[in-house]
Coordinates of C-alpha atoms in Angstrom, one line a residue:
S163 CA 99.1 135.7 123.9
C164 CA 98.1 135.6 119.7
P165 CA 100.4 133.6 117.8
F166 CA 100.2 135.7 114.6
V167 CA 101.9 139.0 113.5
D168 CA 100.4 142.4 114.7
Y169 CA 101.9 143.5 111.9
G170 CA 100.6 143.5 107.7
V171 CA 97.0 142.9 109.2
M172 CA 94.9 145.7 107.4
E173 CA 91.3 145.8 105.6
M174 CA 91.6 144.5 101.9
D175 CA 93.0 147.1 99.3
F176 CA 90.3 147.6 96.7
T177 CA 91.9 149.9 94.7
K178 CA 91.2 149.9 90.7
Q179 CA 94.0 149.1 88.5
C180 CA 94.1 149.7 85.2
V181 CA 93.0 146.5 82.7
N182 CA 95.4 147.6 80.4
C183 CA 98.4 149.7 82.4
S184 CA 98.3 147.9 86.0
S185 CA 98.7 151.6 86.7
E186 CA 97.1 153.0 89.9
D187 CA 96.6 156.3 89.2
C188 CA 92.7 155.9 88.4
Y189 CA 90.4 158.4 88.9
P190 CA 86.8 158.1 88.7
Y191 CA 85.5 159.5 85.3
A192 CA 81.7 159.3 84.7
T193 CA 79.0 157.3 86.5
Y194 CA 76.3 155.2 84.6
E195 CA 72.8 153.1 85.6
T196 CA 72.6 149.4 85.8
K197 CA 69.5 147.7 85.3
S198 CA 69.6 145.9 88.8
N199 CA 72.8 147.4 91.0
G200 CA 72.4 151.3 91.1
M201 CA 74.9 153.0 89.9
R202 CA 78.5 152.0 89.2
T203 CA 81.3 154.2 88.8
L204 CA 83.5 154.5 85.4
L205 CA 87.4 155.0 86.0
K206 CA 89.9 156.3 83.9
C207 CA 93.5 156.1 84.0
R208 CA 95.9 158.8 84.3
D209 CA 98.7 157.2 82.2
C210 CA 97.1 155.7 79.5
G211 CA 93.6 156.7 79.3
R212 CA 91.8 154.1 79.2
C213 CA 88.3 153.7 81.2
F214 CA 87.0 150.9 82.4
S215 CA 84.3 149.9 84.8
E216 CA 85.1 149.8 88.6
T217 CA 83.6 145.5 88.2
Q218 CA 86.2 145.1 85.7
K219 CA 87.6 142.0 85.7
T220 CA 85.6 141.0 89.4
F221 CA 83.0 138.4 89.9
M222 CA 80.3 141.3 88.9
F223 CA 81.3 142.4 85.2
N224 CA 78.8 141.6 82.8
V225 CA 76.6 140.5 85.3
K226 CA 73.1 142.3 84.9
T227 CA 71.1 139.7 88.5
P228 CA 71.1 141.7 91.4
I229 CA 73.6 141.2 93.7
S230 CA 71.7 140.4 96.8
K231 CA 70.2 137.8 94.8
I232 CA 73.2 135.8 94.3
A233 CA 74.5 135.9 97.4
L234 CA 71.5 134.9 98.7
I235 CA 71.9 131.6 96.1
L236 CA 75.3 131.2 97.0
N237 CA 74.9 131.4 100.8
A238 CA 72.1 128.8 100.1
R239 CA 74.9 126.3 98.5
T240 CA 76.9 126.2 100.9
E241 CA 74.7 125.6 104.0
G242 CA 74.1 122.3 102.2
M243 CA 71.0 123.0 99.2
S244 CA 72.0 121.0 96.4
F245 CA 72.4 122.3 92.8
N246 CA 69.3 121.6 91.1
A247 CA 67.3 122.2 94.3
T248 CA 69.0 125.7 94.0
Y249 CA 68.0 126.6 90.9
R250 CA 64.9 125.5 90.5
T251 CA 64.2 127.1 93.6
H252 CA 65.2 130.4 92.8
H253 CA 64.1 129.9 89.5
I254 CA 67.8 130.4 87.8
S255 CA 69.0 128.3 85.2
S256 CA 71.1 125.6 85.7
H257 CA 73.8 126.7 83.1
T258 CA 73.9 129.6 85.4
L259 CA 74.7 128.5 88.6
Q260 CA 76.9 126.5 87.4
C261 CA 78.9 130.0 85.5
W262 CA 78.8 131.6 88.9
E263 CA 80.2 128.5 90.7
T264 CA 83.2 128.2 87.9
K265 CA 83.4 131.9 88.9
F266 CA 84.4 131.9 92.4
G267 CA 87.0 129.8 91.3
G268 CA 89.3 132.7 90.1
I269 CA 88.1 134.9 93.7
R270 CA 89.4 131.7 95.8
D271 CA 93.1 131.5 94.0
T272 CA 92.7 135.8 94.2
L273 CA 92.5 135.3 98.1
L274 CA 94.6 132.3 98.7
L275 CA 97.5 134.6 97.1
Y276 CA 96.4 137.6 98.9
S277 CA 96.5 135.3 103.4
L278 CA 100.1 134.2 101.4
T279 CA 102.0 137.9 101.8
H280 CA 101.1 137.5 105.5
T281 CA 103.5 136.3 108.4
F282 CA 102.6 133.9 110.4
V283 CA 104.4 133.1 114.3
E284 CA 102.9 129.9 114.8
M285 CA 100.4 127.6 113.6
M286 CA 99.2 124.5 114.3
I287 CA 97.9 123.1 111.2
E288 CA 95.5 119.6 111.0
G289 CA 95.1 117.4 108.1
D290 CA 92.3 114.9 107.3
E291 CA 90.5 113.1 103.8
L292 CA 87.3 113.2 103.2
Y293 CA 85.4 110.9 101.1
T294 CA 82.5 110.6 99.0
K295 CA 81.5 108.8 95.2
V296 CA 81.4 110.5 91.9
N297 CA 80.0 109.7 89.0
K298 CA 79.2 106.2 90.0
N299 CA 78.8 103.7 92.4
V300 CA 83.1 102.7 92.6
P301 CA 85.0 101.2 95.0
P302 CA 86.8 104.4 97.5
S303 CA 90.2 103.3 95.8
E304 CA 88.7 104.3 92.4
S305 CA 86.7 107.3 93.4
E306 CA 87.7 110.9 92.8
G307 CA 85.9 112.1 95.5
W308 CA 88.8 112.5 98.0
T309 CA 89.0 115.3 99.6
V310 CA 91.7 116.3 101.6
S311 CA 92.0 119.3 103.5
L312 CA 94.3 121.5 105.6
M313 CA 92.7 123.5 108.5
D314 CA 94.6 125.8 111.2
R315 CA 93.3 124.7 114.6
A316 CA 93.2 128.5 115.9
S317 CA 91.4 130.1 113.2
R318 CA 89.8 127.2 111.4
F319 CA 91.0 128.8 108.4
I320 CA 91.3 126.3 105.6
W321 CA 94.2 126.8 103.8
E322 CA 94.0 123.4 101.2
L323 CA 90.6 121.7 99.9
T324 CA 91.2 120.1 97.3
C325 CA 89.2 116.7 95.2
D326 CA 91.0 113.8 93.3
K327 CA 91.7 110.2 93.5
K328 CA 93.5 109.3 96.9
E329 CA 97.2 109.0 95.1
E330 CA 100.0 110.5 95.9
A331 CA 99.2 113.5 93.1
L332 CA 96.4 115.0 95.7
F333 CA 98.7 114.5 98.6
L334 CA 101.4 116.2 96.7
K335 CA 99.5 119.2 95.9
A336 CA 98.5 119.8 99.4
M337 CA 102.1 119.8 100.8
E338 CA 103.1 122.1 97.9
Q339 CA 100.2 124.5 99.3
L340 CA 101.9 123.5 103.2
V341 CA 105.3 124.4 102.0
E342 CA 104.3 127.8 100.3
I343 CA 103.0 128.5 104.4
I344 CA 106.2 126.9 106.1
E345 CA 107.6 129.9 104.0
K346 CA 105.5 132.5 106.0
T347 CA 105.6 131.1 109.0
D348 CA 108.2 130.5 111.8
D349 CA 106.7 127.4 113.7
L350 CA 104.4 125.1 112.2
T351 CA 103.2 121.9 113.4
L352 CA 100.9 119.4 110.8
L353 CA 99.1 116.8 112.7
T354 CA 97.3 114.6 111.0
D355 CA 95.6 110.7 111.8
G356 CA 97.0 107.9 110.2
E357 CA 97.5 108.8 107.2
R358 CA 101.4 109.3 106.7
R359 CA 102.0 110.3 103.3
Y360 CA 101.5 114.0 104.6
S361 CA 105.1 113.3 106.3
A362 CA 106.8 111.1 103.4
L363 CA 106.1 113.8 100.8
L364 CA 106.4 116.8 103.0
F365 CA 110.0 115.5 103.9
E366 CA 111.4 114.6 100.4
I367 CA 110.0 119.0 99.7
C368 CA 111.7 120.5 102.5
H369 CA 114.7 119.0 104.0
D370 CA 117.7 120.0 105.2
L371 CA 120.9 119.0 105.5
L372 CA 122.2 118.5 108.9
R373 CA 125.8 119.3 108.5
T374 CA 127.6 118.4 111.9
G375 CA 131.2 118.4 110.9
S376 CA 131.9 115.2 111.3
R377 CA 132.5 112.0 108.4
G378 CA 130.1 110.2 106.6
R379 CA 126.6 111.7 104.4
P380 CA 124.9 114.8 106.1
K381 CA 121.7 113.0 107.6
K382 CA 118.3 114.3 106.4
V383 CA 116.1 116.3 108.7
L384 CA 112.6 118.7 108.5
K385 CA 113.6 122.6 108.2
E386 CA 113.5 124.1 111.6
G387 CA 110.7 125.3 112.8
V388 CA 108.6 122.7 111.1
K389 CA 107.6 119.7 113.1
I390 CA 105.0 116.7 112.4
R391 CA 103.2 114.1 114.7
L392 CA 100.9 111.7 113.5
K393 CA 98.3 109.4 116.1
N394 CA 98.0 105.9 115.1
K395 CA 93.9 105.3 115.3
G396 CA 92.4 102.0 115.3
S397 CA 94.3 98.2 116.1
Q398 CA 97.1 96.8 114.7
S399 CA 96.3 93.5 116.9
G400 CA 96.0 90.5 114.3
K401 CA 99.0 92.3 111.9
P402 CA 102.3 90.9 111.7
G403 CA 105.4 93.4 112.7
P404 CA 105.9 95.6 115.2
K405 CA 103.4 97.4 116.9
R406 CA 103.5 101.2 116.2
D407 CA 103.2 103.3 119.1
K408 CA 99.7 106.3 119.3
Y409 CA 101.7 109.3 118.6
Q410 CA 104.5 109.3 116.3
T411 CA 107.6 111.9 114.8
P412 CA 107.5 110.2 111.7
K413 CA 110.6 112.1 110.5
P414 CA 113.9 113.5 112.0
E415 CA 113.5 117.0 113.0
H416 CA 115.8 119.7 113.2
P417 CA 117.9 119.6 116.4
D418 CA 117.0 123.5 117.1
T419 CA 113.0 123.1 116.2
K420 CA 111.2 123.5 119.7
Q421 CA 109.3 120.5 121.1
N422 CA 106.5 121.4 122.9
I423 CA 104.0 119.8 121.2
H424 CA 102.3 117.1 124.1
N425 CA 100.7 113.6 123.3
S426 CA 97.1 115.5 124.1
D427 CA 97.4 117.9 121.9
I428 CA 97.9 115.7 118.5
H429 CA 94.7 114.8 116.9
A430 CA 92.6 116.0 114.3
N431 CA 89.8 116.5 116.1
H432 CA 88.9 119.7 115.3
K433 CA 88.9 118.6 111.8
E434 CA 87.2 115.8 112.2
A435 CA 84.6 118.3 113.2
Q436 CA 84.8 120.2 110.3
N437 CA 84.5 117.6 108.2
A438 CA 81.0 116.4 109.7
A439 CA 80.5 120.1 108.7
Y440 CA 81.1 119.4 104.7
R441 CA 78.7 116.7 105.6
R442 CA 75.9 118.6 106.7
K443 CA 76.5 121.9 104.2
N444 CA 78.0 120.3 101.5
S445 CA 75.1 118.0 99.3
T446 CA 77.6 116.2 97.1
Y447 CA 78.7 114.8 101.0
R448 CA 75.3 113.2 101.8
R449 CA 73.9 109.6 101.1
K450 CA 70.5 110.3 99.3
T451 CA 71.3 108.9 96.1
N452 CA 73.7 106.7 94.3
T453 CA 75.6 108.9 93.4
Y454 CA 76.6 111.9 95.1
A455 CA 78.9 114.3 92.4
K456 CA 78.3 113.9 88.8
C457 CA 81.9 115.0 88.7
K458 CA 85.2 116.2 90.1
E459 CA 84.8 119.6 88.4
G460 CA 81.3 120.1 90.1
L461 CA 83.0 118.8 93.6
Q462 CA 86.0 120.9 93.2
R463 CA 83.3 124.2 92.7
T464 CA 81.5 123.4 95.9
L465 CA 84.6 123.6 97.7
D466 CA 86.3 126.2 96.3
L467 CA 83.1 127.9 97.2
Y468 CA 82.5 126.8 100.5
W469 CA 86.5 127.8 100.8
V470 CA 85.4 131.4 99.8
I471 CA 83.0 132.1 102.8
H472 CA 83.7 129.5 105.0
N473 CA 87.3 131.4 105.3
F474 CA 86.7 135.2 104.7
V475 CA 82.7 135.8 105.2
R476 CA 81.4 133.4 107.8
R477 CA 81.6 133.9 111.4
H478 CA 82.6 130.3 112.9
F479 CA 80.5 129.3 115.1
T480 CA 83.0 128.1 118.0
T481 CA 85.8 131.0 118.0
H482 CA 82.8 133.4 116.8
E483 CA 84.7 135.3 114.1
V484 CA 85.8 134.6 110.1
P485 CA 88.5 132.8 110.0
A486 CA 90.8 135.2 107.9
V487 CA 89.9 138.3 111.1
K488 CA 91.1 135.6 113.3
I489 CA 94.2 134.2 111.9
G490 CA 94.9 137.8 111.0
I491 CA 95.0 137.9 107.5
L492 CA 91.7 140.4 107.7
K493 CA 91.7 143.3 110.4
S494 CA 87.5 143.9 110.1
E495 CA 85.1 141.3 108.7
I496 CA 84.2 141.7 104.6
T497 CA 80.6 141.1 103.5
L498 CA 80.4 138.7 100.3
E499 CA 78.6 141.2 98.2
D500 CA 82.3 143.1 98.9
I501 CA 84.3 140.3 97.5
M502 CA 82.2 139.4 94.8
M503 CA 82.2 143.8 93.3
N504 CA 85.6 144.4 94.4
V505 CA 88.1 141.3 94.3
E506 CA 89.8 141.0 91.1
I507 CA 89.6 137.3 89.3
A508 CA 92.3 134.9 88.7
F509 CA 92.5 133.9 85.1

């Protein structure tokens, strides 16, 4: 049985809105020929009379490079080619490549908002961290290259992919994103390997008071339908204090939440496999030089680019489907060219 709701699954709506008054009552007004991308259409709004291009507010607005070449270059970046190798091989400037990657940050925000308009019956999310060096060789605790990732197990859809120092602010941002997903999901399970800050922060921002009618302060519990499971990895021999169980429920859960998770299902193996893919497909995670990423902003650009292509364009090799199609956000596949031509960038 499919764990996702059947309604709300549709083709992406590429209806153009007026750039002046946001009206959808627009019609083709004229056509014009571009230098490298063929004919395009001018649209006119019936409400305010404003004319605008069909690529207004999209990635391809004012871009004269052939769209096929841009798609080729961006795909190469998500298949492991480094920044310097990419612009030298494809004969473009480093500034141009940096601008293209930066634009994808806005596309990610738009597609994430679109994804959160859907409703899901059940979701099992694995959380894990990935580390790389940024700017210079510093201890891991001081590096800005810690990447927190939240991935749906069934579809391999990545909900969160953000880098920063391994501090509370990074985990809090991921948990705030998870709360938005919880509001759209009837039954959500979070599985992590050893890191307890996921459960602590989620419990603080996503809990209910269990009122039983008895005297005393109501007990704090997770919201109904939310479950957290933790698998402690490694040996605790030689450490003081009581030994932790291998499988734990770190925070109290609502008594009406279904308890249908077996210990054998409590792991982040799929997320660990995805981390291995990051190391292959993102050059900043590979141990080729002393400095893996020049700055945190550059690392985040590559993560945003990977997020868009992984979730909405590329078929996953295990599910043989695009994650957005598998999870039920899209009815059918779309191309990178469709995204660049039609998805409005969130500024």
